[in-house]
Short mmCIF file of C-alpha atoms in Angstrom, two decimals:
data_model
loop_
_atom_site.label_atom_id
_atom_site.label_comp_id
_atom_site.label_asym_id
_atom_site.label_seq_id
_atom_site.Cartn_x
_atom_site.Cartn_y
_atom_site.Cartn_z
CA MET A 16 0.00 0.00 0.00
CA HIS A 17 2.90 2.33 -0.81
CA ARG A 18 4.19 2.32 2.76
CA THR A 19 7.90 1.76 3.20
CA LEU A 20 9.17 -1.43 4.82
CA PRO A 21 10.53 0.33 7.93
CA VAL A 22 7.13 1.84 8.65
CA LEU A 23 5.44 -1.50 8.15
CA LEU A 24 7.79 -3.04 10.69
CA LEU A 25 7.31 -0.17 13.11
CA ALA A 26 3.57 -0.56 12.86
CA LEU A 27 4.00 -4.02 14.35
CA VAL A 28 5.77 -2.58 17.40
CA PRO A 29 4.11 0.80 18.04
CA ALA A 30 5.51 1.07 21.55
CA LEU A 31 9.01 1.16 20.07
CA ALA A 32 7.98 3.26 17.08
CA SER A 33 6.74 6.36 18.89
CA ALA A 34 9.34 9.10 19.16
CA GLN A 35 10.03 9.99 22.77
CA ALA A 36 10.62 13.63 23.62
CA THR A 37 14.12 14.46 24.78
CA ASP A 38 15.17 17.51 26.78
CA ALA A 39 16.50 19.01 23.53
CA ALA A 40 13.18 18.39 21.79
CA ARG A 41 11.18 19.93 24.62
CA ALA A 42 13.48 22.95 24.66
CA LEU A 43 13.07 23.53 20.92
CA ALA A 44 9.30 23.10 21.13
CA GLN A 45 9.18 25.86 23.73
CA ASP A 46 11.63 28.13 21.93
CA ALA A 47 10.28 27.87 18.36
CA VAL A 48 6.99 29.45 17.28
CA ILE A 49 4.68 26.48 16.73
CA VAL A 50 1.75 27.19 14.40
CA ASP A 51 -0.98 24.60 13.97
CA THR A 52 -3.32 25.62 11.16
CA HIS A 53 -6.21 23.30 11.99
CA ILE A 54 -7.75 22.60 15.39
CA ASP A 55 -11.46 21.82 15.61
CA ALA A 56 -12.02 23.13 19.14
CA PRO A 57 -14.87 25.55 18.17
CA GLY A 58 -17.10 22.72 17.01
CA MET A 59 -16.51 21.00 20.32
CA LEU A 60 -17.49 24.18 22.16
CA MET A 61 -20.79 24.23 20.30
CA ASP A 62 -21.49 20.60 21.25
CA GLY A 63 -21.19 21.57 24.91
CA TRP A 64 -19.13 24.30 26.54
CA LYS A 65 -15.88 23.16 28.07
CA ASP A 66 -13.56 25.72 29.56
CA LEU A 67 -10.46 25.22 27.42
CA GLY A 68 -8.54 27.56 29.68
CA GLU A 69 -8.36 24.65 32.10
CA GLU A 70 -7.63 20.95 31.65
CA ALA A 71 -10.51 19.63 29.53
CA GLU A 72 -10.88 15.88 29.78
CA GLY A 73 -11.27 14.18 26.43
CA ARG A 74 -10.18 17.23 24.43
CA GLU A 75 -6.99 17.31 22.42
CA PHE A 76 -6.59 21.09 22.71
CA ASP A 77 -6.79 23.13 25.87
CA TYR A 78 -4.46 25.66 27.44
CA PRO A 79 -2.53 23.30 29.75
CA LYS A 80 -1.89 20.82 26.94
CA ALA A 81 -0.98 23.53 24.42
CA HIS A 82 1.36 25.24 26.89
CA ALA A 83 3.05 21.95 27.75
CA GLY A 84 3.59 21.17 24.06
CA GLY A 85 4.91 24.62 23.14
CA LEU A 86 2.01 25.52 20.85
CA ASP A 87 1.91 29.27 20.19
CA VAL A 88 -0.57 29.82 17.36
CA ALA A 89 -3.65 27.59 17.16
CA PHE A 90 -5.93 28.28 14.20
CA MET A 91 -9.48 27.65 15.39
CA SER A 92 -11.48 25.87 12.71
CA ILE A 93 -14.84 27.50 11.99
CA TYR A 94 -16.34 24.41 10.36
CA THR A 95 -19.79 24.19 8.80
CA SER A 96 -21.19 21.12 7.10
CA PRO A 97 -22.86 20.69 3.72
CA ARG A 98 -26.05 19.87 5.65
CA GLN A 99 -25.93 23.25 7.39
CA ASP A 100 -25.38 24.85 3.99
CA ASP A 101 -28.41 23.05 2.56
CA GLU A 102 -30.54 24.03 5.56
CA GLY A 103 -29.49 27.68 5.27
CA ASN A 104 -27.89 28.07 8.71
CA ALA A 105 -24.16 27.94 7.92
CA TRP A 106 -23.76 31.73 8.33
CA GLN A 107 -25.38 31.62 11.77
CA ALA A 108 -23.36 28.58 12.86
CA ALA A 109 -20.08 30.21 11.81
CA ASN A 110 -20.87 33.34 13.79
CA GLU A 111 -21.79 31.33 16.87
CA MET A 112 -18.44 29.52 16.74
CA ILE A 113 -16.58 32.82 16.37
CA ASP A 114 -18.52 34.10 19.37
CA ALA A 115 -17.40 31.04 21.34
CA VAL A 116 -13.73 31.60 20.51
CA GLU A 117 -14.02 35.26 21.47
CA ALA A 118 -15.68 34.26 24.75
CA LEU A 119 -12.84 31.84 25.49
CA ALA A 120 -10.24 34.56 24.96
CA GLN A 121 -12.22 37.06 27.03
CA ARG A 122 -12.54 34.63 29.95
CA HIS A 123 -8.80 33.99 29.98
CA PRO A 124 -6.92 37.09 28.78
CA ASP A 125 -3.81 35.80 30.55
CA LYS A 126 -3.90 32.52 28.57
CA PHE A 127 -5.38 33.33 25.15
CA ALA A 128 -5.40 36.21 22.69
CA LEU A 129 -7.12 36.58 19.34
CA LEU A 130 -4.65 36.90 16.45
CA ARG A 131 -5.36 38.73 13.22
CA SER A 132 -1.89 39.38 11.79
CA PRO A 133 1.40 37.46 11.77
CA GLY A 134 3.11 40.70 12.71
CA ASP A 135 1.47 40.56 16.14
CA VAL A 136 2.71 37.09 17.13
CA ASP A 137 5.80 38.11 19.10
CA THR A 138 3.95 40.80 21.07
CA LEU A 139 0.79 38.86 21.85
CA ARG A 140 2.42 35.57 22.85
CA LYS A 141 4.37 37.22 25.66
CA GLY A 142 3.28 35.86 29.00
CA ASP A 143 2.87 32.36 27.55
CA ARG A 144 -0.39 33.13 25.78
CA VAL A 145 -1.71 30.80 23.09
CA LEU A 146 -2.87 32.85 20.12
CA LEU A 147 -6.17 32.09 18.38
CA PRO A 148 -6.55 33.11 14.73
CA LEU A 149 -9.57 31.82 12.82
CA GLY A 150 -9.72 29.57 9.78
CA MET A 151 -13.08 28.98 8.07
CA GLU A 152 -13.41 25.35 6.98
CA ASN A 153 -15.94 25.42 4.12
CA GLY A 154 -16.90 28.63 2.38
CA ALA A 155 -20.60 27.89 2.88
CA PRO A 156 -21.12 30.75 5.40
CA LEU A 157 -20.38 33.20 2.59
CA VAL A 158 -23.67 32.03 1.07
CA ASP A 159 -23.72 33.83 -2.30
CA ASP A 160 -22.89 37.32 -1.04
CA LEU A 161 -19.38 38.56 -1.81
CA ALA A 162 -19.71 41.15 0.97
CA ASN A 163 -19.55 38.28 3.47
CA VAL A 164 -15.85 37.85 2.67
CA GLN A 165 -15.24 41.30 4.16
CA PHE A 166 -17.69 40.55 6.98
CA PHE A 167 -15.81 37.46 8.11
CA PHE A 168 -12.44 39.14 7.61
CA ASP A 169 -13.62 41.80 10.04
CA ARG A 170 -14.58 39.02 12.46
CA GLY A 171 -11.03 37.62 12.31
CA VAL A 172 -11.13 34.89 9.66
CA ARG A 173 -7.70 34.62 8.05
CA TYR A 174 -8.08 31.59 5.80
CA ILE A 175 -11.04 30.03 4.04
CA THR A 176 -11.14 26.39 2.94
CA LEU A 177 -13.18 26.89 -0.21
CA ALA A 178 -15.37 23.76 0.16
CA HIS A 179 -15.59 20.71 2.40
CA SER A 180 -17.21 17.33 1.70
CA ALA A 181 -19.69 18.42 -0.98
CA PRO A 182 -19.71 20.96 -3.79
CA ASN A 183 -20.88 24.39 -2.70
CA ARG A 184 -21.35 27.75 -4.41
CA ILE A 185 -17.57 28.21 -4.71
CA ALA A 186 -15.84 24.94 -5.61
CA ASP A 187 -16.06 21.16 -5.90
CA SER A 188 -15.12 18.79 -3.09
CA SER A 189 -12.48 16.07 -3.32
CA TYR A 190 -14.82 13.67 -1.49
CA ALA A 191 -17.92 14.10 -3.63
CA VAL A 192 -18.77 11.95 -6.63
CA GLU A 193 -20.55 14.91 -8.21
CA ARG A 194 -18.38 17.56 -9.87
CA LYS A 195 -20.55 20.61 -10.28
CA TRP A 196 -18.03 23.20 -11.46
CA HIS A 197 -14.95 21.31 -12.72
CA GLY A 198 -12.89 24.07 -11.16
CA LEU A 199 -14.20 27.17 -9.43
CA SER A 200 -17.65 28.62 -9.96
CA PRO A 201 -17.96 32.16 -11.37
CA PHE A 202 -18.75 33.24 -7.78
CA GLY A 203 -15.74 31.26 -6.55
CA ARG A 204 -13.41 33.21 -8.83
CA LYS A 205 -14.73 36.44 -7.34
CA VAL A 206 -14.26 35.01 -3.83
CA VAL A 207 -10.60 34.20 -4.51
CA ALA A 208 -10.01 37.71 -5.87
CA GLU A 209 -11.70 39.26 -2.83
CA MET A 210 -9.67 37.07 -0.46
CA ASN A 211 -6.50 38.24 -2.21
CA ARG A 212 -7.63 41.85 -1.85
CA LEU A 213 -8.26 41.53 1.87
CA GLY A 214 -5.35 39.27 2.80
CA ILE A 215 -7.29 36.09 3.59
CA MET A 216 -5.33 32.93 2.82
CA VAL A 217 -6.86 30.77 0.08
CA ASP A 218 -6.95 27.19 1.39
CA VAL A 219 -7.15 24.33 -1.11
CA SER A 220 -7.48 21.45 1.36
CA HIS A 221 -10.65 19.40 0.82
CA ILE A 222 -11.37 20.67 -2.69
CA SER A 223 -11.07 18.73 -5.93
CA ASP A 224 -7.90 18.76 -8.01
CA GLU A 225 -9.60 20.86 -10.71
CA SER A 226 -10.82 23.41 -8.17
CA ALA A 227 -7.45 23.55 -6.42
CA ALA A 228 -5.55 24.00 -9.69
CA GLU A 229 -7.75 26.92 -10.72
CA ALA A 230 -7.56 28.56 -7.28
CA ILE A 231 -3.75 28.35 -7.27
CA LYS A 232 -3.55 29.72 -10.81
CA LEU A 233 -5.94 32.62 -10.18
CA SER A 234 -4.52 33.72 -6.83
CA THR A 235 -2.16 36.68 -7.06
CA VAL A 236 -0.50 35.71 -3.76
CA PRO A 237 0.64 32.39 -2.22
CA VAL A 238 -1.98 29.81 -1.24
CA ILE A 239 -1.99 27.13 1.45
CA ALA A 240 -3.24 23.62 2.06
CA SER A 241 -4.19 23.95 5.73
CA HIS A 242 -4.32 20.21 6.49
CA SER A 243 -3.43 17.93 3.59
CA ALA A 244 -1.12 14.94 3.56
CA PHE A 245 0.62 13.68 0.42
CA ARG A 246 -1.29 11.48 -2.02
CA HIS A 247 1.94 9.63 -2.83
CA PHE A 248 1.12 7.39 0.15
CA THR A 249 -2.62 7.13 -0.66
CA PRO A 250 -2.85 7.14 -4.49
CA ASP A 251 -6.65 6.77 -4.74
CA PHE A 252 -7.43 9.39 -2.08
CA GLU A 253 -8.01 12.76 -3.73
CA ARG A 254 -8.46 14.43 -0.34
CA ASN A 255 -4.66 14.26 0.02
CA ILE A 256 -2.65 16.55 -2.21
CA SER A 257 -1.04 15.41 -5.46
CA ASP A 258 2.62 16.01 -6.21
CA GLU A 259 1.66 18.31 -9.07
CA LEU A 260 -0.54 20.53 -6.91
CA ALA A 261 1.99 20.55 -4.06
CA LYS A 262 4.65 21.78 -6.47
CA ALA A 263 2.27 24.46 -7.76
CA ILE A 264 1.69 25.67 -4.19
CA ALA A 265 5.43 25.79 -3.53
CA ASP A 266 6.15 27.55 -6.82
CA LYS A 267 3.76 30.28 -5.71
CA GLY A 268 5.46 30.60 -2.32
CA GLY A 269 2.84 28.73 -0.30
CA VAL A 270 2.88 25.88 2.20
CA VAL A 271 1.44 22.40 2.58
CA GLN A 272 0.46 21.80 6.22
CA VAL A 273 0.71 18.11 7.13
CA PRO A 274 -2.12 16.71 9.31
CA PHE A 275 -1.79 14.02 11.97
CA GLY A 276 -5.11 12.17 11.64
CA THR A 277 -4.76 8.53 10.66
CA ALA A 278 -7.42 9.08 7.98
CA PHE A 279 -4.77 11.05 6.08
CA VAL A 280 -1.45 9.41 6.95
CA ASN A 281 -2.41 5.72 7.14
CA PRO A 282 -3.21 4.27 3.68
CA GLU A 283 -5.74 1.78 5.05
CA SER A 284 -7.51 4.46 7.06
CA ALA A 285 -7.55 6.75 4.02
CA ALA A 286 -9.22 4.00 1.99
CA ASP A 287 -11.81 3.59 4.76
CA THR A 288 -12.45 7.35 4.78
CA GLN A 289 -12.93 7.51 1.02
CA ALA A 290 -15.26 4.51 1.15
CA HIS A 291 -17.22 6.14 3.96
CA PHE A 292 -17.97 9.22 1.91
CA ARG A 293 -18.99 7.07 -1.05
CA ALA A 294 -21.27 5.07 1.26
CA ILE A 295 -22.83 8.27 2.63
CA ASN A 296 -23.47 9.43 -0.92
CA ASP A 297 -25.25 6.14 -1.70
CA PHE A 298 -27.16 6.34 1.60
CA ASN A 299 -28.41 9.85 0.80
CA LYS A 300 -29.46 8.84 -2.71
CA ARG A 301 -31.35 5.85 -1.34
CA ASN A 302 -33.16 8.00 1.22
CA ALA A 303 -34.10 10.50 -1.48
CA GLU A 304 -35.64 7.65 -3.48
CA LEU A 305 -37.50 6.36 -0.41
CA LYS A 306 -38.81 9.84 0.37
CA ALA A 307 -40.03 10.30 -3.19
CA ALA A 308 -41.81 6.95 -2.97
CA GLY A 309 -43.40 7.83 0.38
CA GLU A 310 -41.59 5.01 2.16
CA PRO A 311 -39.82 5.09 5.60
CA LEU A 312 -36.28 6.49 5.51
CA GLN A 313 -33.18 4.61 6.59
CA ASP A 314 -31.73 5.67 9.94
CA ARG A 315 -28.49 7.69 9.65
CA ALA A 316 -27.41 6.94 13.23
CA ALA A 317 -27.78 3.21 12.64
CA PHE A 318 -25.80 3.52 9.40
CA GLU A 319 -22.94 5.30 11.20
CA LYS A 320 -22.96 2.78 14.06
CA ASP A 321 -22.73 -0.15 11.66
CA TRP A 322 -19.94 1.58 9.75
CA GLU A 323 -17.86 2.25 12.85
CA GLU A 324 -18.24 -1.35 14.02
CA SER A 325 -17.10 -2.72 10.67
CA HIS A 326 -14.27 -0.19 10.24
CA PRO A 327 -12.40 0.07 13.55
CA ALA A 328 -9.67 2.68 14.09
CA ARG A 329 -6.23 1.54 12.95
CA GLN A 330 -3.21 1.91 15.18
CA THR A 331 -0.64 4.12 13.49
CA PRO A 332 2.91 5.06 14.55
CA ILE A 333 4.18 8.63 14.66
CA GLU A 334 6.58 7.62 11.89
CA ALA A 335 3.68 7.86 9.43
CA VAL A 336 3.60 11.63 10.03
CA LEU A 337 7.39 11.90 9.92
CA ASP A 338 7.39 10.04 6.59
CA GLN A 339 4.88 12.56 5.22
CA ILE A 340 7.11 15.45 6.27
CA ASP A 341 10.19 13.76 4.81
CA TYR A 342 8.44 13.22 1.50
CA GLY A 343 7.16 16.78 1.37
CA VAL A 344 10.59 18.25 2.11
CA LYS A 345 12.16 16.19 -0.66
CA LEU A 346 9.35 17.05 -3.10
CA ILE A 347 8.88 20.80 -2.59
CA GLY A 348 11.61 21.92 -0.18
CA ILE A 349 12.04 22.68 3.50
CA ASP A 350 10.51 26.16 3.10
CA HIS A 351 7.09 24.87 2.06
CA ILE A 352 6.09 22.34 4.74
CA GLY A 353 4.18 22.98 7.96
CA ILE A 354 1.70 21.32 10.31
CA GLY A 355 -2.10 21.33 10.48
CA SER A 356 -2.92 18.60 12.98
CA ASP A 357 -6.73 18.34 12.80
CA PHE A 358 -6.79 17.85 16.58
CA ASP A 359 -10.35 17.51 17.93
CA GLY A 360 -11.56 16.86 14.39
CA VAL A 361 -10.77 13.19 13.77
CA ASP A 362 -12.57 11.46 16.65
CA GLY A 363 -9.31 10.62 18.40
CA GLU A 364 -7.94 8.64 15.45
CA LEU A 365 -4.36 9.87 15.79
CA PRO A 366 -0.90 8.30 15.69
CA ASP A 367 0.88 6.96 18.75
CA GLY A 368 2.79 9.82 20.34
CA LEU A 369 0.68 12.56 18.69
CA ARG A 370 -2.54 12.37 20.67
CA THR A 371 -2.87 15.96 21.93
CA THR A 372 -1.26 19.37 21.61
CA ALA A 373 1.00 18.40 24.52
CA ASP A 374 2.78 15.97 22.17
CA PHE A 375 4.54 18.41 19.83
CA PRO A 376 7.91 17.65 21.52
CA ASN A 377 7.53 14.04 20.32
CA LEU A 378 7.27 15.31 16.73
CA VAL A 379 10.32 17.50 17.29
CA ALA A 380 12.25 14.54 18.70
CA GLY A 381 11.33 12.46 15.66
CA LEU A 382 12.56 15.16 13.29
CA GLN A 383 15.77 15.60 15.26
CA ALA A 384 16.35 11.83 15.16
CA ARG A 385 16.02 11.96 11.37
CA GLY A 386 18.77 14.54 11.13
CA TYR A 387 16.85 17.78 10.69
CA LYS A 388 18.65 20.88 11.91
CA ASP A 389 16.86 22.86 14.61
CA GLU A 390 16.51 25.91 12.35
CA ASP A 391 14.80 23.76 9.71
CA ILE A 392 12.52 22.17 12.30
CA ALA A 393 11.53 25.68 13.39
CA LYS A 394 10.53 26.42 9.79
CA ILE A 395 8.29 23.33 9.71
CA LEU A 396 6.80 24.06 13.12
CA GLY A 397 5.62 27.52 12.16
CA GLY A 398 8.16 29.73 10.43
CA ASN A 399 7.04 28.75 6.94
CA LEU A 400 3.37 29.45 7.62
CA LEU A 401 4.10 32.81 9.22
CA ARG A 402 6.26 33.82 6.24
CA THR A 403 3.52 32.83 3.80
CA TRP A 404 0.82 34.58 5.80
CA ALA A 405 2.94 37.75 5.91
CA ALA A 406 3.41 37.61 2.13
CA ILE A 407 -0.35 37.27 1.61
CA GLU A 408 -0.97 40.17 3.97
CA ALA A 409 1.61 42.27 2.11
CA GLY A 410 -0.02 41.36 -1.21
CA ALA A 411 -3.32 42.72 0.07
CA ALA A 412 -1.66 46.01 0.94
CA HIS A 413 -0.81 46.42 -2.75
#
């Protein structure tokens, strides 16, 4: 399944495979600026408020864990689903999540601060604060009103993932069977131009290859993939980025942010994830047919329960993430790789040694063990993303 022999062997002995943080790794994690471009904490806050300023049991991100791991900049994912888009409440849901992040920062001004510009990182992180910029996962809250790009910029959104798991008014999804636009929609082209004008990062994670290629080509500034692994390891999984698109991002000065979720970095888990979305598509079609015929609908909860029982989580070593980083560095260069964990967004399906934001020193230790220089590790941890964000911000000024 395109996994190297050493990783296959390590998968058999995960206890030995997980990188263990050394004093040097912990020191670098605290000294470097760590930027994680994708943490799904806001969605968790909407499911039931948990004070992330304190230890939050069962959560992968909270202040104590982030502080222990050296995390400085944690992009809060403002995620809305295709269902919310269809039901017409994506705009409201996005605003409620932004409200929740603002409330978190207001409750703990000594622990958190909202971040709107890369130029403010050094000042705002003093006092061991964790900084909270916003990334909108799915452009559905824009609805079909271009003025909403400015609206959400004013609310603090600094990247927009153009679509998620279904085509929307902007772009096609990598997961969906249907390809509505075969690139960007006419509205989507205007959205990209407006994002460039304002200084919002264009994020091509989740969207189809055709949509990503057009977005990269049209953007006048660098673009990012906020949480995309490399398709080299998962050749039939379009959700991960192709070599061609990764090179196009790098050629434009952007970054590919490697996620940690096993659905992206474990080939078997990626196949399960792709099959799940295909099965959901079939399930929805079947229910539409049943509804049209006036017959009882199939139960979605029962479908999901059966799926989870027949597709258990797969144990994955931290080396799977390290292999992704290695491959990306060799493909597009050390200046174009970063991290976008997807913590709190993958139902706990994470590699050994990378279970929470406290575990960043384990990643650092793994990179050090593979011979990376500390200055290059610092680029991967956050320097590359901050450079790209600054370039996009500067492009907006012009």
